[in-house]
């Protein structure tokens, strides 16, 4: 059987990480063979929804249990929907935790043991949360121009590169200073690539360091979300199925909360909520907010 353990590093000798959604690594372990897959957490820098996205990732990996220090209500709700056991209060070396699991020393949690955003509030000092990003279409020929170097600061960056030098392609947004690069082109033909409006700084003056840090942290968040979406798309192509949200019409009251929180615009509400399978990304944001527990995640097969 496969289980997942949150870890501070990529090996069995590293320690169990106390935070679920913002751990450094997820170790996917076959308890019969002790074969290990170490996954660097793609959600660690997200401004919000790290627990939900990480829980969805665990579902895609096919684990039957997750061992961690703490688990908040949003991730716990997703685990309940997909039938994954959650074991909290785990600490010490990952190897020891796996052995204890195999001997039956742990019992599944019946409820979350920390409040929402616990991982965010207890993350390293340089992990700055931001607001929920806006969404927009991918594959419009944009790219990521992360030019570095030689001018004064970071110019029209991430959208005309980062400055005035010579560089690579066109990027996204507008940045700060005068550096180097003009981006890296071409999209992926996917939808719902997250973007944010970026502040504009004069190229004739040095950008404020604090504003520059906020800008760059926002870019890290965006790129981490893009990385997750690409990983999900790869998984879809490999398995021939993808995760989508499904509404239980008997429980749905048509309150419209899911419509408001869906980042993909995949939900319409008349008398009941209706989800567009072609647009839904399976992010589980609607599950976390539904007051009637009327939405679950299911796997839908599609033609490759």
Short mmCIF file of C-alpha atoms in Angstrom, two decimals:
data_model
loop_
_atom_site.label_atom_id
_atom_site.label_comp_id
_atom_site.label_asym_id
_atom_site.label_seq_id
_atom_site.Cartn_x
_atom_site.Cartn_y
_atom_site.Cartn_z
CA UNK A 1 0.00 0.00 0.00
CA UNK A 2 1.05 3.59 -0.56
CA UNK A 3 1.13 6.22 2.16
CA UNK A 4 2.36 9.82 2.25
CA UNK A 5 4.45 11.44 4.98
CA UNK A 6 5.15 15.16 5.25
CA UNK A 7 8.88 15.65 5.60
CA UNK A 8 11.54 18.28 6.10
CA UNK A 9 13.70 16.62 3.45
CA UNK A 10 13.69 14.03 0.65
CA UNK A 11 14.86 10.95 2.58
CA UNK A 12 13.50 8.50 5.13
CA UNK A 13 16.04 9.79 7.64
CA UNK A 14 14.60 13.31 7.57
CA UNK A 15 12.06 14.42 10.17
CA UNK A 16 8.29 14.42 9.85
CA UNK A 17 7.18 18.00 9.06
CA UNK A 18 4.55 19.48 11.40
CA UNK A 19 2.77 21.40 8.62
CA UNK A 20 0.80 19.50 5.99
CA UNK A 21 0.05 21.99 3.20
CA UNK A 22 3.34 23.85 3.57
CA UNK A 23 5.76 21.03 4.29
CA UNK A 24 9.02 20.95 2.35
CA UNK A 25 8.49 17.47 0.88
CA UNK A 26 5.85 14.79 0.51
CA UNK A 27 7.36 11.30 0.68
CA UNK A 28 5.19 8.74 -1.12
CA UNK A 29 6.14 5.36 0.33
CA UNK A 30 5.18 1.81 -0.59
CA UNK A 31 4.98 0.19 2.85
CA UNK A 32 5.58 -3.29 1.42
CA UNK A 33 8.80 -2.50 -0.43
CA UNK A 34 9.77 0.83 1.19
CA UNK A 35 10.16 2.22 -2.31
CA UNK A 36 10.20 6.00 -2.04
CA UNK A 37 9.09 8.90 -4.23
CA UNK A 38 10.11 12.31 -2.86
CA UNK A 39 7.99 15.21 -4.12
CA UNK A 40 9.08 18.76 -3.44
CA UNK A 41 5.93 20.54 -2.28
CA UNK A 42 4.68 22.74 -5.15
CA UNK A 43 2.24 24.56 -2.84
CA UNK A 44 4.55 25.79 -0.11
CA UNK A 45 4.51 29.41 -1.29
CA UNK A 46 0.81 29.72 -2.13
CA UNK A 47 -0.96 32.67 -0.53
CA UNK A 48 -3.99 30.47 0.19
CA UNK A 49 -5.33 27.01 -0.60
CA UNK A 50 -2.05 25.17 0.03
CA UNK A 51 -3.80 22.51 2.13
CA UNK A 52 -6.51 21.90 -0.46
CA UNK A 53 -4.06 21.67 -3.35
CA UNK A 54 -1.74 19.40 -1.39
CA UNK A 55 -4.62 17.12 -0.40
CA UNK A 56 -5.65 16.92 -4.05
CA UNK A 57 -2.07 16.01 -4.99
CA UNK A 58 -2.11 13.17 -2.44
CA UNK A 59 -5.35 11.88 -3.98
CA UNK A 60 -3.77 11.89 -7.44
CA UNK A 61 -0.83 9.90 -6.07
CA UNK A 62 -3.22 7.19 -4.88
CA UNK A 63 -2.18 7.10 -1.22
CA UNK A 64 -4.47 5.52 1.37
CA UNK A 65 -3.14 7.44 4.37
CA UNK A 66 -1.26 10.65 5.18
CA UNK A 67 1.05 10.94 8.20
CA UNK A 68 1.75 14.48 9.37
CA UNK A 69 2.08 16.70 12.40
CA UNK A 70 -1.01 18.85 11.86
CA UNK A 71 -3.89 19.05 9.42
CA UNK A 72 -6.35 21.94 9.03
CA UNK A 73 -10.06 21.75 8.18
CA UNK A 74 -9.82 22.49 4.46
CA UNK A 75 -7.34 19.71 3.69
CA UNK A 76 -9.12 17.39 6.16
CA UNK A 77 -12.40 17.93 4.31
CA UNK A 78 -10.81 16.98 0.97
CA UNK A 79 -9.28 13.86 2.50
CA UNK A 80 -12.70 12.87 3.83
CA UNK A 81 -14.24 13.31 0.38
CA UNK A 82 -11.68 11.08 -1.34
CA UNK A 83 -11.39 8.48 1.43
CA UNK A 84 -7.81 9.08 2.60
CA UNK A 85 -6.98 8.45 6.27
CA UNK A 86 -5.31 11.30 8.12
CA UNK A 87 -2.94 10.60 11.00
CA UNK A 88 -1.81 13.66 12.96
CA UNK A 89 0.60 14.23 15.85
CA UNK A 90 3.36 12.30 14.07
CA UNK A 91 6.96 13.37 14.69
CA UNK A 92 10.52 12.06 14.62
CA UNK A 93 12.31 10.44 11.66
CA UNK A 94 10.11 9.48 8.72
CA UNK A 95 11.48 5.92 8.76
CA UNK A 96 10.32 5.43 12.35
CA UNK A 97 6.89 6.85 11.58
CA UNK A 98 6.44 4.41 8.68
CA UNK A 99 7.44 1.46 10.87
CA UNK A 100 4.97 2.56 13.55
CA UNK A 101 2.25 2.84 10.93
CA UNK A 102 3.00 -0.70 9.73
CA UNK A 103 2.64 -2.06 13.27
CA UNK A 104 -0.73 -0.36 13.73
CA UNK A 105 0.52 2.08 16.37
CA UNK A 106 -1.42 5.01 14.89
CA UNK A 107 -5.14 5.69 14.65
CA UNK A 108 -6.86 7.95 12.12
CA UNK A 109 -7.91 11.44 13.16
CA UNK A 110 -11.65 12.09 13.38
CA UNK A 111 -11.27 15.84 12.89
CA UNK A 112 -8.65 18.48 12.03
CA UNK A 113 -6.31 19.37 14.88
CA UNK A 114 -5.42 22.95 13.89
CA UNK A 115 -7.31 25.94 12.52
CA UNK A 116 -7.32 27.09 8.89
CA UNK A 117 -4.07 28.70 7.66
CA UNK A 118 -2.03 27.18 10.51
CA UNK A 119 0.81 26.46 8.08
CA UNK A 120 0.74 29.99 6.73
CA UNK A 121 0.84 31.53 10.18
CA UNK A 122 3.71 29.28 11.21
CA UNK A 123 5.72 29.35 8.00
CA UNK A 124 9.24 30.73 7.68
CA UNK A 125 9.52 34.51 7.85
CA UNK A 126 10.23 34.89 4.16
CA UNK A 127 6.98 33.20 3.09
CA UNK A 128 4.67 36.17 2.64
CA UNK A 129 0.99 35.41 1.94
CA UNK A 130 -0.78 37.35 -0.81
CA UNK A 131 -4.38 37.71 -1.91
CA UNK A 132 -6.11 35.18 -4.14
CA UNK A 133 -4.75 35.56 -7.66
CA UNK A 134 -6.91 36.39 -10.60
CA UNK A 135 -7.17 33.85 -13.38
CA UNK A 136 -6.80 34.15 -17.12
CA UNK A 137 -6.23 32.01 -20.22
CA UNK A 138 -3.00 30.18 -20.87
CA UNK A 139 -1.40 29.62 -24.18
CA UNK A 140 -1.62 33.18 -25.39
CA UNK A 141 2.04 33.17 -26.35
CA UNK A 142 3.11 34.52 -22.99
CA UNK A 143 5.98 33.16 -20.93
CA UNK A 144 8.11 33.91 -17.99
CA UNK A 145 11.02 36.29 -18.60
CA UNK A 146 13.00 35.97 -15.45
CA UNK A 147 15.94 38.02 -16.69
CA UNK A 148 18.60 38.74 -14.13
CA UNK A 149 21.56 40.92 -14.10
CA UNK A 150 23.10 43.85 -15.37
CA UNK A 151 21.13 47.04 -15.33
CA UNK A 152 19.65 48.96 -12.48
CA UNK A 153 17.06 46.88 -10.70
CA UNK A 154 14.24 45.15 -12.46
CA UNK A 155 12.62 47.07 -15.22
CA UNK A 156 9.52 46.19 -17.23
CA UNK A 157 10.14 42.73 -15.90
CA UNK A 158 8.03 39.60 -16.13
CA UNK A 159 6.25 41.02 -19.06
CA UNK A 160 8.89 42.66 -21.14
CA UNK A 161 11.54 40.67 -19.45
CA UNK A 162 13.20 42.31 -16.54
CA UNK A 163 14.76 45.37 -17.99
CA UNK A 164 16.39 46.74 -21.03
CA UNK A 165 19.17 44.28 -21.82
CA UNK A 166 19.07 41.44 -24.26
CA UNK A 167 17.35 38.30 -23.00
CA UNK A 168 14.78 35.65 -23.69
CA UNK A 169 11.27 36.00 -25.07
CA UNK A 170 8.32 37.87 -23.60
CA UNK A 171 7.05 37.36 -20.10
CA UNK A 172 4.04 38.20 -18.01
CA UNK A 173 2.97 41.42 -16.34
CA UNK A 174 5.09 44.44 -15.66
CA UNK A 175 7.97 44.65 -13.29
CA UNK A 176 10.60 46.88 -11.82
CA UNK A 177 13.87 48.53 -12.85
CA UNK A 178 16.22 47.93 -15.74
CA UNK A 179 17.82 44.56 -15.90
CA UNK A 180 18.04 41.99 -18.56
CA UNK A 181 15.77 39.84 -20.62
CA UNK A 182 12.64 39.95 -22.67
CA UNK A 183 10.96 36.70 -21.57
CA UNK A 184 10.39 33.14 -22.81
CA UNK A 185 7.45 32.74 -25.21
CA UNK A 186 4.70 30.24 -26.09
CA UNK A 187 1.84 28.86 -23.99
CA UNK A 188 0.60 25.37 -23.27
CA UNK A 189 -2.96 25.51 -24.58
CA UNK A 190 -4.34 25.15 -21.05
CA UNK A 191 -6.87 27.33 -19.27
CA UNK A 192 -6.90 29.09 -15.91
CA UNK A 193 -3.25 30.04 -15.68
CA UNK A 194 -3.03 32.31 -12.65
CA UNK A 195 -1.79 35.85 -13.11
CA UNK A 196 -1.75 38.92 -10.92
CA UNK A 197 -1.69 42.64 -11.58
CA UNK A 198 1.80 43.87 -10.85
CA UNK A 199 2.89 47.28 -9.58
CA UNK A 200 4.69 49.57 -12.02
CA UNK A 201 7.94 51.17 -10.96
CA UNK A 202 9.84 53.90 -12.70
CA UNK A 203 12.84 52.60 -14.60
CA UNK A 204 14.65 55.83 -13.80
CA UNK A 205 14.82 55.22 -10.05
CA UNK A 206 15.78 52.36 -7.82
CA UNK A 207 12.73 50.30 -6.72
CA UNK A 208 11.87 50.23 -3.04
CA UNK A 209 13.38 47.00 -1.61
CA UNK A 210 10.22 46.07 0.28
CA UNK A 211 8.04 46.55 -2.78
CA UNK A 212 10.52 44.56 -4.85
CA UNK A 213 10.35 41.67 -2.37
CA UNK A 214 6.56 41.67 -2.40
CA UNK A 215 6.59 41.65 -6.20
CA UNK A 216 9.02 38.74 -6.43
CA UNK A 217 7.18 36.72 -3.80
CA UNK A 218 4.00 37.13 -5.81
CA UNK A 219 5.83 35.80 -8.84
CA UNK A 220 7.02 32.78 -6.85
CA UNK A 221 3.42 32.07 -5.88
CA UNK A 222 2.27 32.33 -9.49
CA UNK A 223 5.01 30.07 -10.81
CA UNK A 224 4.35 27.47 -8.11
CA UNK A 225 0.68 27.41 -9.14
CA UNK A 226 1.67 27.09 -12.78
CA UNK A 227 3.99 24.22 -11.89
CA UNK A 228 1.17 22.44 -10.09
CA UNK A 229 -1.18 22.86 -13.05
CA UNK A 230 1.43 21.47 -15.41
CA UNK A 231 2.01 18.49 -13.09
CA UNK A 232 -1.74 17.88 -12.96
CA UNK A 233 -1.95 18.01 -16.75
CA UNK A 234 0.89 15.50 -17.06
CA UNK A 235 -0.92 13.22 -14.62
CA UNK A 236 -4.12 13.52 -16.68
CA UNK A 237 -2.32 12.56 -19.87
CA UNK A 238 -0.63 9.60 -18.18
CA UNK A 239 -3.74 8.20 -16.48
CA UNK A 240 -6.43 9.17 -18.98
CA UNK A 241 -8.52 10.71 -16.20
CA UNK A 242 -8.71 13.94 -14.25
CA UNK A 243 -10.26 15.23 -11.05
CA UNK A 244 -13.47 17.25 -11.24
CA UNK A 245 -15.98 18.52 -8.72
CA UNK A 246 -19.39 16.81 -8.55
CA UNK A 247 -22.54 18.29 -6.99
CA UNK A 248 -25.01 16.22 -4.95
CA UNK A 249 -28.28 17.82 -6.05
CA UNK A 250 -30.12 16.52 -3.00
CA UNK A 251 -27.79 18.41 -0.65
CA UNK A 252 -27.26 21.53 -2.78
CA UNK A 253 -29.43 24.51 -1.80
CA UNK A 254 -28.28 26.81 -4.60
CA UNK A 255 -26.71 29.27 -2.14
CA UNK A 256 -24.11 30.40 -4.72
CA UNK A 257 -21.06 30.33 -2.44
CA UNK A 258 -19.30 27.89 -4.75
CA UNK A 259 -19.93 30.23 -7.67
CA UNK A 260 -18.19 33.04 -5.82
CA UNK A 261 -15.09 31.04 -4.82
CA UNK A 262 -14.49 29.05 -8.02
CA UNK A 263 -11.23 30.42 -9.52
CA UNK A 264 -11.94 28.79 -12.89
CA UNK A 265 -15.45 30.15 -13.46
CA UNK A 266 -16.65 26.55 -13.89
CA UNK A 267 -19.85 26.82 -11.81
CA UNK A 268 -23.28 28.17 -12.67
CA UNK A 269 -26.19 28.34 -10.24
CA UNK A 270 -29.87 28.37 -11.17
CA UNK A 271 -31.86 26.34 -8.67
CA UNK A 272 -28.82 24.12 -8.03
CA UNK A 273 -25.12 24.42 -8.72
CA UNK A 274 -23.99 23.00 -12.07
CA UNK A 275 -20.31 22.34 -12.78
CA UNK A 276 -18.81 22.54 -16.26
CA UNK A 277 -16.65 19.40 -16.54
CA UNK A 278 -14.58 20.90 -19.34
CA UNK A 279 -13.51 23.92 -17.30
CA UNK A 280 -13.31 22.49 -13.76
CA UNK A 281 -9.70 21.99 -12.60
CA UNK A 282 -10.52 19.91 -9.51
CA UNK A 283 -8.90 22.50 -7.23
CA UNK A 284 -11.45 21.72 -4.44
CA UNK A 285 -11.93 25.37 -3.46
CA UNK A 286 -15.70 24.86 -3.69
CA UNK A 287 -15.54 21.83 -1.40
CA UNK A 288 -13.84 23.79 1.34
CA UNK A 289 -16.50 26.54 1.27
CA UNK A 290 -19.72 24.56 0.67
CA UNK A 291 -21.80 24.85 3.87
CA UNK A 292 -23.89 21.78 2.99
CA UNK A 293 -21.06 19.40 2.03
CA UNK A 294 -22.81 18.96 -1.31
CA UNK A 295 -19.66 18.81 -3.46
CA UNK A 296 -17.15 15.99 -3.81
CA UNK A 297 -14.16 15.25 -6.05
CA UNK A 298 -14.41 12.43 -8.59
CA UNK A 299 -12.22 11.08 -11.37
CA UNK A 300 -13.51 11.49 -14.94
CA UNK A 301 -12.03 9.54 -17.83
CA UNK A 302 -11.40 11.34 -21.09
CA UNK A 303 -9.93 10.52 -24.48
CA UNK A 304 -6.18 11.19 -24.73
#
